[in-house]
């Protein structure tokens, strides 16, 4: 990053955090990889909180936890005697007064620590939505922006023997120059929404690695290992016991070692999601991971997995547990949601519209689901706002770093439904695409667009941003927002890039489960029959879509969205689910399942 950009970020930070103890704020460090395999102490559980809807806590300097000293002193805040909240978890669903909160909640946790020699200590957050300022023992550690990616702070030299206290200021305001921005069609769950851990590492530790099949090759594993710490030059070994592989190399003076060796693993397929135990060792550290091997490519108008054309039978999913109407965050949440995905007959899941938690990604991979992971660059982003491109770049790096060893992840989606007329949109997204290819050229990259033309039965996919994508991903709501022009089977298609594969990343319509009122052909009754007919018509139309490589209904299950205001049918829920918020199957589920069961992939 050039120095003027840094200068700009510093000024912005100065302005944002005046009075918060963050006048010289430090940005959070990027999270180390594979935190599940680390020596860690969980800080999940009950955290004390102060609710601060007016944002007064900054000038009261809540993080200092002042105490009265003289008889005449008093302090107008305290964590003691106040509410407690569960971490991980959104705050909105834990206290009635936080239901619609978009503002600040201060969280506090104490922990006991014994200093160990020759160890480093990191405070790690799976995600905090949206802005997080972190303080340790009254001193600011730094800040992180973005609600869906992990970050950490090294506290080796700051932690004290005995009791320590962490204060986190969580602010879930929507920001005009945020990612996402001001408007989005899902619930803005605030809080420390994913795990918090204290992670202990050796002084020089394995900070990152990439171990995957080389692009398009089934017999060559390539990658690298990166160490962090003073002892940068070390022998490095990568072992895959099941394949009798023991590859040895050495890191250079920057702690970096390239890896390349021949191997013939059983490939990862949706119906054979084989993962291998892979052990990465340096002289000072050892880490184990479960890694699968596959290739994913574009060949002409096809997406090919392990060299074979594959049809992606997918469904969209938000990170929400409908059964308790709250943010999803655990392994068991992931199991419930992904079991429904499997039951529907899918081999693919689109994790919309932001990076979901790591449990979900890992479990999807284990269950044989290809994963689409997405950045929250959604609709009306202020692409020309100062600093926004740096934020996009940072978030991209955080997303790719966490999951780059997950063979299940086959697609990076860098944006959803942005508009060609937004100033600087093309330039910003093309740059981001290039950055993504530099970071990871082994997966497919796309942008989702919904502004197509539809005239004289012809669906016109014209946005030139597609020239920069590996395949065309489009959202079309024919039969719902856009009425059919004649018989769905007569729809003709015009593609801006004629040779590229086409994936329909969203289609569908709303229905309230159990509602059969009104004529089946009138949308305004939200009945199941109308939604069912959309699915029947869409499936008929798919026959004529050129280069169709996959479809992804919007979406698996009804989800909360406060902009959905019809009191009888919606009451704050988007009802486009194939399942109700209680997991009941709507009629459209059956149509979709039959379709998926009828589409066979031959490999
Ligand atoms: C879309 C968006 C999705 C919305 C959906 C809808 O095109 O990508 O986030 O929620 O439409 O329900 O209208």
Coordinates of C-alpha atoms and ligand atoms in Angstrom, one line a residue:
X1 CA 0.0 0.0 0.0
X2 CA 1.4 3.4 -0.9
X3 CA 2.2 5.8 1.9
X4 CA -0.5 8.3 1.0
X5 CA -3.1 5.6 1.5
X6 CA -1.7 4.8 4.9
X7 CA -1.8 8.5 5.7
X8 CA -5.4 8.7 4.7
X9 CA -6.4 5.6 6.7
X10 CA -4.7 7.1 9.7
X11 CA -6.5 10.4 9.4
X12 CA -9.9 8.6 9.0
X13 CA -9.2 6.6 12.0
X14 CA -8.2 9.7 14.0
X15 CA -11.5 11.3 13.1
X16 CA -13.6 8.3 13.9
X17 CA -12.1 7.5 17.2
X18 CA -11.4 10.8 18.8
X19 CA -12.3 10.4 22.4
X20 CA -12.3 6.7 22.3
X21 CA -8.6 6.2 23.3
X22 CA -8.0 5.3 19.7
X23 CA -6.4 8.5 18.5
X24 CA -3.4 6.5 17.5
X25 CA -5.3 3.3 16.7
X26 CA -3.7 0.2 15.5
X27 CA -5.6 -2.0 13.0
X28 CA -6.1 -5.5 14.0
X29 CA -3.7 -8.2 12.8
X30 CA -4.9 -10.6 10.2
X31 CA -5.8 -13.8 11.9
X32 CA -3.5 -16.8 11.9
X33 CA -4.7 -19.8 10.0
X34 CA -6.4 -22.9 11.4
X35 CA -7.2 -21.6 14.9
X36 CA -9.2 -24.8 15.7
X37 CA -5.9 -26.7 15.8
X38 CA -4.2 -24.3 18.2
X39 CA -3.5 -24.5 21.9
X40 CA -6.2 -22.2 23.1
X41 CA -8.4 -21.1 26.1
X42 CA -11.9 -20.2 25.2
X43 CA -13.3 -16.9 26.3
X44 CA -16.7 -17.8 25.2
X45 CA -19.5 -17.7 27.8
X46 CA -21.0 -14.9 29.8
X47 CA -19.7 -11.4 29.3
X48 CA -20.8 -8.3 31.3
X49 CA -22.2 -5.5 29.1
X50 CA -23.1 -1.8 29.2
X51 CA -25.7 -0.8 26.7
X52 CA -24.8 2.5 25.1
X53 CA -27.4 3.5 22.5
X54 CA -26.4 7.2 22.7
X55 CA -22.7 6.5 22.3
X56 CA -21.8 8.2 25.6
X57 CA -19.3 5.5 26.7
X58 CA -16.5 7.1 24.6
X59 CA -16.2 10.3 26.5
X60 CA -16.9 8.5 29.8
X61 CA -14.0 6.2 28.8
X62 CA -15.9 3.1 29.9
X63 CA -12.9 0.9 29.1
X64 CA -11.0 2.4 32.0
X65 CA -13.5 1.2 34.6
X66 CA -12.9 4.1 36.9
X67 CA -13.7 3.7 40.6
X68 CA -14.7 6.4 43.1
X69 CA -11.6 7.3 45.1
X70 CA -12.8 10.0 47.5
X71 CA -16.0 10.2 49.5
X72 CA -17.4 12.8 47.1
X73 CA -16.6 10.8 43.9
X74 CA -19.1 8.9 41.8
X75 CA -18.8 7.2 38.4
X76 CA -21.8 7.1 36.1
X77 CA -21.3 3.6 34.7
X78 CA -20.3 0.2 35.8
X79 CA -20.2 -3.3 34.3
X80 CA -21.0 -4.7 37.8
X81 CA -24.7 -5.2 38.4
X82 CA -25.6 -4.8 34.7
X83 CA -26.8 -7.4 32.2
X84 CA -24.7 -10.3 30.9
X85 CA -24.7 -11.6 27.3
X86 CA -23.6 -14.9 25.8
X87 CA -20.6 -14.9 23.5
X88 CA -20.7 -16.0 20.8
X89 CA -24.1 -14.7 19.9
X90 CA -25.9 -11.7 18.5
X91 CA -26.9 -9.1 21.1
X92 CA -30.3 -8.3 19.5
X93 CA -31.9 -11.6 20.5
X94 CA -30.6 -11.7 24.0
X95 CA -32.3 -8.7 25.6
X96 CA -35.7 -7.3 24.6
X97 CA -34.3 -3.7 24.7
X98 CA -31.7 -4.7 22.1
X99 CA -34.1 -6.1 19.6
X100 CA -33.7 -3.3 17.1
X101 CA -30.4 -2.0 18.4
X102 CA -28.0 -0.4 15.9
X103 CA -25.4 1.2 18.1
X104 CA -22.9 0.5 20.8
X105 CA -22.7 -2.3 23.4
X106 CA -19.6 -2.5 25.6
X107 CA -18.6 -6.0 26.5
X108 CA -16.3 -7.0 29.4
X109 CA -14.6 -10.3 30.3
X110 CA -11.9 -11.1 32.9
X111 CA -9.4 -13.9 32.6
X112 CA -6.6 -15.3 34.7
X113 CA -3.2 -15.7 33.1
X114 CA 0.1 -17.3 34.1
X115 CA 3.0 -15.9 32.2
X116 CA 4.9 -18.7 30.4
X117 CA 8.4 -18.2 29.1
X118 CA 9.0 -18.8 25.4
X119 CA 5.4 -18.5 24.5
X120 CA 3.4 -15.9 22.6
X121 CA -0.2 -15.0 23.4
X122 CA -2.9 -13.8 21.0
X123 CA -6.4 -12.6 21.6
X124 CA -8.5 -13.9 18.7
X125 CA -12.0 -13.1 17.5
X126 CA -13.9 -15.2 15.0
X127 CA -16.0 -12.1 14.1
X128 CA -17.5 -9.0 15.7
X129 CA -20.3 -7.2 13.8
X130 CA -19.5 -4.5 12.8
X131 CA -16.8 -2.2 14.3
X132 CA -14.8 -3.5 17.2
X133 CA -12.5 -1.5 19.5
X134 CA -10.5 -3.7 21.9
X135 CA -9.0 -2.7 25.2
X136 CA -6.8 -4.8 27.5
X137 CA -6.5 -3.6 31.1
X138 CA -7.6 -0.1 30.2
X139 CA -5.3 0.3 27.3
X140 CA -6.4 0.3 23.6
X141 CA -5.2 -2.7 21.6
X142 CA -6.7 -1.8 18.3
X143 CA -9.7 -2.0 16.1
X144 CA -11.3 -4.1 13.4
X145 CA -13.9 -3.2 10.8
X146 CA -16.1 -5.8 9.1
X147 CA -18.6 -8.2 10.7
X148 CA -17.8 -11.5 9.2
X149 CA -14.0 -12.2 9.2
X150 CA -11.5 -13.1 12.0
X151 CA -8.8 -10.9 13.5
X152 CA -6.3 -11.0 16.4
X153 CA -4.0 -9.0 18.6
X154 CA -0.8 -10.2 20.0
X155 CA -0.8 -9.5 23.8
X156 CA 2.4 -11.3 24.8
X157 CA 4.0 -8.2 26.2
X158 CA 0.7 -6.6 27.5
X159 CA -0.9 -9.4 29.5
X160 CA -0.3 -9.4 33.2
X161 CA 0.2 -12.3 35.6
X162 CA -3.0 -12.9 37.4
X163 CA -6.3 -11.1 36.5
X164 CA -6.7 -9.3 33.2
X165 CA -9.7 -7.6 31.7
X166 CA -10.8 -7.2 28.2
X167 CA -13.3 -4.6 27.1
X168 CA -14.7 -4.6 23.6
X169 CA -16.7 -1.8 22.1
X170 CA -19.1 -3.3 19.6
X171 CA -20.8 -0.9 17.2
X172 CA -23.3 -2.3 14.7
X173 CA -24.3 1.0 13.1
X174 CA -24.7 0.7 9.4
X175 CA -22.2 3.0 7.7
X176 CA -22.5 4.7 4.3
X177 CA -19.0 3.6 3.5
X178 CA -19.3 0.2 5.2
X179 CA -19.2 -3.2 3.7
X180 CA -22.1 -3.8 3.4
X181 CA -23.4 -0.2 3.2
X182 CA -26.6 1.3 4.5
X183 CA -29.2 -1.0 2.9
X184 CA -29.4 -4.8 2.8
X185 CA -32.0 -7.4 2.9
X186 CA -31.1 -9.3 6.1
X187 CA -31.1 -8.7 9.8
X188 CA -28.2 -6.6 11.1
X189 CA -27.2 -8.9 14.0
X190 CA -24.7 -7.0 16.2
X191 CA -22.4 -8.4 18.8
X192 CA -19.4 -10.7 19.3
X193 CA -21.0 -13.2 17.0
X194 CA -18.3 -15.8 16.8
X195 CA -15.8 -17.5 19.2
X196 CA -13.2 -15.6 21.2
X197 CA -10.0 -17.4 22.2
X198 CA -6.7 -16.8 23.8
X199 CA -4.2 -18.6 21.6
X200 CA -0.8 -19.7 22.8
X201 CA 1.9 -20.3 20.2
X202 CA 5.7 -20.9 20.3
X203 CA 7.9 -17.8 19.8
X204 CA 8.2 -18.8 16.1
X205 CA 5.0 -20.3 14.9
X206 CA 3.3 -21.5 11.7
X207 CA 1.2 -18.4 10.8
X208 CA -0.1 -19.4 7.4
X209 CA 0.1 -22.1 4.8
X210 CA -1.4 -23.2 1.5
X211 CA -1.5 -26.9 0.6
X212 CA -3.7 -27.7 -2.4
X213 CA -3.5 -29.4 -5.7
X214 CA -1.8 -27.2 -8.3
X215 CA -4.3 -25.6 -10.6
X216 CA -5.6 -28.3 -13.0
X217 CA -3.2 -30.9 -11.9
X218 CA -4.3 -34.1 -10.2
X219 CA -0.7 -35.2 -9.3
X220 CA 1.1 -32.2 -8.0
X221 CA 0.6 -30.6 -4.6
X222 CA 1.9 -27.0 -4.4
X223 CA 1.8 -24.3 -1.8
X224 CA 3.9 -22.7 0.9
X225 CA 4.3 -22.4 4.6
X226 CA 4.9 -19.1 6.4
X227 CA 6.4 -18.7 9.9
X228 CA 6.2 -15.8 12.1
X229 CA 8.8 -15.1 14.7
X230 CA 12.5 -14.5 15.2
X231 CA 13.6 -18.0 14.1
X232 CA 12.7 -17.5 10.5
X233 CA 15.0 -20.1 9.0
X234 CA 13.8 -23.6 10.0
X235 CA 13.5 -27.0 8.6
X236 CA 9.9 -27.6 7.5
X237 CA 8.1 -30.9 7.0
X238 CA 4.7 -31.6 5.5
X239 CA 3.4 -35.1 6.2
X240 CA 0.4 -36.9 4.8
X241 CA 0.7 -40.3 6.5
X242 CA -2.1 -41.9 4.6
X243 CA -0.3 -41.2 1.3
X244 CA 3.2 -42.0 2.8
X245 CA 4.3 -38.5 2.1
X246 CA 7.0 -36.8 4.1
X247 CA 8.2 -33.7 2.3
X248 CA 11.1 -31.7 3.7
X249 CA 12.2 -28.2 2.9
X250 CA 13.5 -25.1 4.7
X251 CA 12.1 -21.7 5.3
X252 CA 14.1 -18.6 4.2
X253 CA 15.1 -15.6 6.2
X254 CA 11.5 -14.2 5.8
X255 CA 10.1 -17.4 7.3
X256 CA 8.7 -18.5 3.9
X257 CA 9.0 -22.0 2.4
X258 CA 7.6 -23.1 -1.0
X259 CA 6.2 -26.6 -1.2
X260 CA 5.9 -28.8 -4.3
X261 CA 5.6 -32.5 -4.4
X262 CA 4.0 -35.3 -6.4
X263 CA 1.1 -37.0 -4.9
X264 CA -1.9 -39.0 -6.1
X265 CA -4.6 -38.5 -3.5
X266 CA -8.1 -39.8 -3.8
X267 CA -9.9 -36.8 -5.1
X268 CA -12.6 -34.9 -3.2
X269 CA -16.0 -35.4 -4.8
X270 CA -19.4 -34.4 -3.5
X271 CA -20.3 -38.1 -3.1
X272 CA -16.8 -39.0 -1.8
X273 CA -15.6 -36.0 0.3
X274 CA -12.3 -37.5 1.1
X275 CA -10.1 -35.5 3.5
X276 CA -6.5 -36.3 4.6
X277 CA -4.8 -35.7 7.8
X278 CA -2.0 -33.2 6.9
X279 CA 0.7 -32.3 9.5
X280 CA 2.8 -29.3 9.0
X281 CA 6.0 -29.2 11.2
X282 CA 8.7 -26.7 11.8
X283 CA 11.4 -27.0 14.4
X284 CA 9.4 -25.0 16.8
X285 CA 5.8 -25.7 15.9
X286 CA 3.4 -28.4 14.7
X287 CA -0.1 -28.0 13.3
X288 CA -2.5 -30.6 11.9
X289 CA -5.3 -30.0 9.4
X290 CA -7.8 -32.0 7.4
X291 CA -7.3 -31.2 3.8
X292 CA -9.0 -32.5 0.6
X293 CA -7.7 -32.4 -2.9
X294 CA -9.6 -31.5 -6.1
X295 CA -9.4 -29.3 -9.1
X296 CA -11.9 -26.8 -10.3
X297 CA -11.7 -25.2 -13.7
X298 CA -13.6 -23.7 -16.5
X299 CA -13.5 -25.6 -19.8
X300 CA -15.4 -23.9 -22.6
X301 CA -19.0 -23.5 -21.4
X302 CA -18.5 -25.9 -18.5
X303 CA -17.4 -25.9 -14.9
X304 CA -15.3 -29.0 -14.4
X305 CA -14.5 -30.6 -11.1
X306 CA -11.6 -33.0 -11.2
X307 CA -11.7 -32.7 -15.0
X308 CA -15.4 -33.7 -15.3
X309 CA -18.2 -31.3 -16.2
X310 CA -20.5 -30.9 -13.2
X311 CA -23.9 -29.4 -12.7
X312 CA -24.1 -27.3 -9.5
X313 CA -27.2 -28.1 -7.6
X314 CA -27.2 -25.4 -5.0
X315 CA -29.3 -23.4 -2.6
X316 CA -28.7 -20.0 -0.9
X317 CA -28.3 -19.8 2.8
X318 CA -28.0 -17.0 5.3
X319 CA -26.1 -17.4 8.6
X320 CA -29.2 -17.5 10.7
X321 CA -30.9 -20.1 12.8
X322 CA -34.6 -19.7 11.9
X323 CA -35.8 -22.0 14.7
X324 CA -34.6 -19.6 17.3
X325 CA -34.7 -16.5 15.0
X326 CA -31.1 -15.6 15.8
X327 CA -27.6 -15.5 14.3
X328 CA -26.1 -19.0 13.7
X329 CA -22.7 -19.5 15.2
X330 CA -22.0 -23.1 16.3
X331 CA -21.2 -26.5 14.9
X332 CA -24.7 -27.7 15.8
X333 CA -26.3 -24.8 13.9
X334 CA -24.2 -25.7 10.9
X335 CA -25.3 -29.3 11.1
X336 CA -29.0 -28.3 11.2
X337 CA -28.8 -26.0 8.2
X338 CA -26.5 -28.1 6.1
X339 CA -28.5 -31.3 6.7
X340 CA -31.5 -29.5 5.1
X341 CA -29.2 -28.5 2.2
X342 CA -28.3 -32.2 1.7
X343 CA -31.9 -33.4 2.1
X344 CA -32.9 -31.1 -0.7
X345 CA -30.5 -33.0 -3.0
X346 CA -27.8 -30.3 -3.3
X347 CA -24.1 -30.8 -4.1
X348 CA -23.4 -27.1 -3.6
X349 CA -24.3 -24.2 -1.2
X350 CA -24.1 -20.5 -1.7
X351 CA -23.2 -18.9 1.6
X352 CA -24.8 -15.5 1.1
X353 CA -23.9 -12.6 1.4
X354 CA -20.7 -12.5 3.5
X355 CA -18.2 -15.1 4.8
X356 CA -20.0 -17.5 7.1
X357 CA -18.4 -19.0 10.2
X358 CA -15.6 -21.5 9.9
X359 CA -17.7 -24.4 11.3
X360 CA -20.1 -24.1 8.5
X361 CA -17.4 -24.1 5.8
X362 CA -15.6 -27.1 7.3
X363 CA -18.8 -29.0 7.8
X364 CA -20.0 -28.3 4.3
X365 CA -16.7 -29.7 2.9
X366 CA -17.1 -32.8 5.1
X367 CA -20.6 -33.4 3.9
X368 CA -19.6 -33.1 0.2
X369 CA -21.0 -29.7 -0.5
X370 CA -19.1 -27.4 -2.8
X371 CA -19.1 -23.9 -1.2
X372 CA -19.5 -20.5 -2.7
X373 CA -18.1 -17.9 -0.3
X374 CA -18.9 -14.2 -0.8
X375 CA -17.8 -10.7 0.3
X376 CA -20.5 -8.4 1.7
X377 CA -20.2 -6.0 -1.2
X378 CA -23.9 -5.7 -1.7
X379 CA -26.0 -3.4 -3.9
X380 CA -25.5 0.3 -3.2
X381 CA -21.9 0.3 -2.1
X382 CA -20.2 3.8 -2.1
X383 CA -17.4 2.7 -4.5
X384 CA -15.9 6.1 -4.6
X385 CA -15.9 6.8 -0.9
X386 CA -12.4 7.5 0.4
X387 CA -10.8 4.3 1.8
X388 CA -13.5 1.9 0.5
X389 CA -11.2 0.1 -1.9
X390 CA -8.7 -0.5 0.9
X391 CA -11.5 -2.0 3.0
X392 CA -12.5 -4.3 0.2
X393 CA -9.0 -5.4 -0.3
X394 CA -8.5 -6.2 3.4
X395 CA -11.7 -8.1 3.7
X396 CA -10.9 -10.1 0.6
X397 CA -7.5 -11.1 2.2
X398 CA -9.2 -12.0 5.4
X399 CA -11.8 -14.2 3.6
X400 CA -9.3 -16.0 1.4
X401 CA -6.7 -16.5 4.1
X402 CA -9.1 -18.3 6.5
X403 CA -10.4 -20.8 4.0
X404 CA -7.8 -21.2 1.3
X405 CA -7.1 -24.8 2.4
X406 CA -10.7 -25.8 2.2
X407 CA -11.0 -27.7 -1.1
X408 CA -14.8 -27.5 -0.6
X409 CA -14.6 -23.8 -1.3
X410 CA -14.7 -23.6 -5.1
X411 CA -16.0 -20.1 -5.7
X412 CA -15.0 -16.6 -4.5
X413 CA -17.9 -14.3 -5.2
X414 CA -16.7 -10.7 -4.8
X415 CA -20.0 -8.8 -5.0
X416 CA -23.7 -9.2 -5.2
X417 CA -26.1 -6.9 -7.2
X418 CA -23.9 -3.9 -7.6
X419 CA -25.0 -1.3 -10.1
X420 CA -23.1 -0.3 -13.3
X421 CA -24.2 3.3 -12.7
X422 CA -22.6 3.7 -9.3
X423 CA -19.5 5.9 -9.7
X424 CA -16.2 3.9 -9.7
X425 CA -18.0 0.6 -9.5
X426 CA -16.3 -1.1 -12.5
X427 CA -12.8 0.2 -11.7
X428 CA -13.1 -0.9 -8.0
X429 CA -14.5 -4.3 -8.8
X430 CA -12.1 -5.1 -11.6
X431 CA -9.1 -4.1 -9.3
X432 CA -10.6 -6.4 -6.6
X433 CA -10.9 -9.3 -9.1
X434 CA -7.2 -8.9 -10.1
X435 CA -6.2 -8.9 -6.4
X436 CA -8.2 -12.0 -5.8
X437 CA -6.6 -13.8 -8.7
X438 CA -3.2 -12.9 -7.4
X439 CA -4.1 -14.2 -3.9
X440 CA -5.7 -17.4 -5.2
X441 CA -5.8 -18.4 -8.8
X442 CA -7.0 -21.9 -8.1
X443 CA -10.7 -21.1 -7.5
X444 CA -13.4 -19.6 -9.7
X445 CA -14.1 -15.9 -9.3
X446 CA -17.4 -14.2 -10.0
X447 CA -19.6 -11.2 -9.4
X448 CA -23.4 -11.5 -9.2
X449 CA -25.5 -9.1 -11.2
X450 CA -29.2 -8.6 -11.3
X451 CA -29.7 -5.8 -13.8
X452 CA -30.5 -7.6 -17.0
X453 CA -32.9 -6.6 -19.8
X454 CA -36.1 -8.5 -20.5
X455 CA -38.0 -7.5 -23.6
X456 CA -39.9 -9.4 -26.3
X457 CA -39.4 -12.7 -24.4
X458 CA -35.6 -12.1 -24.5
X459 CA -33.5 -12.0 -21.4
X460 CA -30.5 -9.8 -22.1
X461 CA -27.4 -10.3 -19.9
X462 CA -25.3 -7.3 -20.8
X463 CA -23.2 -6.1 -18.0
X464 CA -19.5 -6.0 -19.1
X465 CA -18.3 -6.7 -15.6
X466 CA -18.8 -10.3 -16.6
X467 CA -15.8 -10.1 -18.9
X468 CA -13.7 -10.2 -15.8
X469 CA -15.5 -13.2 -14.2
X470 CA -14.8 -16.9 -14.7
X471 CA -18.5 -17.5 -15.2
X472 CA -21.8 -15.5 -15.4
X473 CA -23.6 -15.5 -12.1
X474 CA -27.0 -13.8 -12.4
X475 CA -30.0 -13.2 -10.2
X476 CA -33.4 -13.2 -12.0
X477 CA -36.8 -13.1 -10.4
X478 CA -38.9 -14.0 -13.3
X479 CA -42.4 -14.9 -12.1
X480 CA -42.0 -12.7 -9.0
X481 CA -40.5 -9.2 -9.3
X482 CA -40.5 -9.5 -13.1
X483 CA -43.7 -11.0 -14.6
X484 CA -43.2 -13.6 -17.4
X485 CA -43.7 -12.4 -20.9
X486 CA -45.6 -15.4 -22.3
X487 CA -44.7 -19.0 -21.8
X488 CA -41.5 -19.4 -19.7
X489 CA -40.2 -22.1 -22.1
X490 CA -40.2 -19.4 -24.9
X491 CA -37.7 -17.2 -23.1
X492 CA -34.7 -16.5 -25.3
X493 CA -31.3 -15.6 -24.0
X494 CA -28.6 -13.1 -25.1
X495 CA -25.3 -13.3 -23.3
X496 CA -22.6 -10.6 -23.2
X497 CA -19.9 -13.3 -23.1
X498 CA -21.4 -16.0 -25.2
X499 CA -18.9 -18.7 -24.3
X500 CA -19.0 -18.4 -20.5
X501 CA -20.8 -20.8 -18.2
X502 CA -24.0 -19.4 -16.7
X503 CA -25.1 -20.0 -13.1
X504 CA -28.4 -18.8 -11.9
X505 CA -27.5 -17.6 -8.5
X506 CA -31.0 -16.5 -7.4
X507 CA -34.6 -17.0 -8.4
X508 CA -37.8 -17.6 -6.4
X509 CA -40.7 -15.9 -4.8
X510 CA -42.4 -15.5 -1.4
X511 CA -45.0 -17.8 0.3
X512 CA -46.2 -18.0 3.8
X513 CA -46.0 -21.7 4.9
X514 CA -49.5 -23.2 5.3
X515 CA -51.2 -20.3 3.4
X516 CA -53.5 -21.5 0.6
X517 CA -55.7 -18.5 0.5
X518 CA -56.6 -16.6 -2.7
X519 CA -56.3 -17.7 -6.3
X520 CA -53.1 -19.6 -7.0
X521 CA -52.1 -17.2 -9.7
X522 CA -52.2 -14.0 -7.6
X523 CA -48.9 -13.0 -6.0
X524 CA -50.5 -10.7 -3.4
X525 CA -51.8 -13.6 -1.3
X526 CA -48.3 -15.1 -0.5
X527 CA -49.8 -18.5 -1.0
X528 CA -47.7 -21.7 -1.5
X529 CA -49.3 -22.4 -4.8
X530 CA -48.0 -19.2 -6.4
X531 CA -44.5 -19.9 -5.2
X532 CA -44.7 -23.5 -6.4
X533 CA -45.7 -22.3 -9.9
X534 CA -42.7 -20.0 -10.0
X535 CA -40.5 -23.1 -9.4
X536 CA -42.3 -25.2 -12.0
X537 CA -42.0 -22.4 -14.6
X538 CA -38.3 -21.7 -13.8
X539 CA -37.4 -25.4 -14.2
X540 CA -39.2 -25.4 -17.6
X541 CA -37.2 -22.3 -18.5
X542 CA -33.8 -23.8 -17.5
X543 CA -34.0 -26.1 -20.5
X544 CA -33.3 -23.1 -22.8
X545 CA -30.7 -21.3 -20.8
X546 CA -27.4 -21.5 -22.8
X547 CA -24.3 -22.8 -21.0
X548 CA -26.3 -23.5 -17.8
X549 CA -24.0 -25.0 -15.2
X550 CA -26.0 -24.6 -12.1
X551 CA -28.9 -23.1 -10.2
X552 CA -29.4 -21.8 -6.8
X553 CA -32.9 -20.9 -5.5
X554 CA -33.3 -18.0 -3.2
X555 CA -33.4 -19.6 -0.6
X556 CA -33.4 -22.5 1.7
X557 CA -35.3 -21.1 4.7
X558 CA -37.3 -18.0 5.6
X559 CA -35.1 -15.4 7.3
X560 CA -35.4 -12.2 9.2
X561 CA -35.3 -8.9 7.3
X562 CA -36.9 -5.8 8.8
X563 CA -37.6 -4.2 5.4
X564 CA -40.2 -7.0 4.8
X565 CA -43.1 -5.2 6.4
X566 CA -46.4 -6.8 5.3
X567 CA -48.0 -7.5 8.6
X568 CA -50.0 -10.5 7.6
X569 CA -47.5 -12.4 5.5
X570 CA -44.0 -11.1 6.4
X571 CA -43.8 -9.2 9.8
X572 CA -40.1 -8.8 9.4
X573 CA -39.4 -12.1 7.6
X574 CA -38.4 -12.6 4.0
X575 CA -40.6 -15.5 3.0
X576 CA -38.7 -16.8 0.0
X577 CA -37.6 -19.9 1.9
X578 CA -38.4 -23.4 0.6
X579 CA -38.7 -24.1 4.3
X580 CA -40.6 -22.0 6.8
X581 CA -38.8 -20.5 9.8
X582 CA -39.9 -23.6 11.7
X583 CA -38.4 -25.9 9.1
X584 CA -41.7 -26.9 7.5
X585 CA -41.5 -27.8 3.8
X586 CA -43.4 -25.6 1.4
X587 CA -44.8 -27.0 -1.8
X588 CA -41.9 -25.5 -3.8
X589 CA -39.5 -27.6 -1.8
X590 CA -41.0 -30.7 -3.3
X591 CA -40.7 -29.3 -6.8
X592 CA -37.1 -28.3 -6.2
X593 CA -36.1 -31.7 -4.7
X594 CA -37.6 -33.6 -7.5
X595 CA -35.7 -31.5 -10.0
X596 CA -32.4 -32.0 -8.2
X597 CA -33.0 -35.7 -7.9
X598 CA -33.6 -35.9 -11.6
X599 CA -30.4 -34.1 -12.6
X600 CA -27.6 -36.6 -12.5
X601 CA -23.9 -35.9 -12.7
X602 CA -21.9 -38.7 -14.4
X603 CA -18.4 -39.1 -13.2
Ligands
LIG1 C1 -31.9 -10.4 -4.2 C2 -30.8 -10.3 -3.2 C3 -31.1 -11.0 -1.9 C4 -32.5 -10.6 -1.6 C5 -33.5 -11.2 -2.6 C6 -35.0 -10.9 -2.4 O1 -31.7 -10.2 -5.4 O2 -29.6 -10.7 -3.7 O3 -30.2 -10.6 -0.9 O4 -32.8 -10.8 -0.4 O5 -33.2 -10.6 -3.8 O6 -35.5 -11.6 -1.5 O7 -35.5 -10.0 -3.0

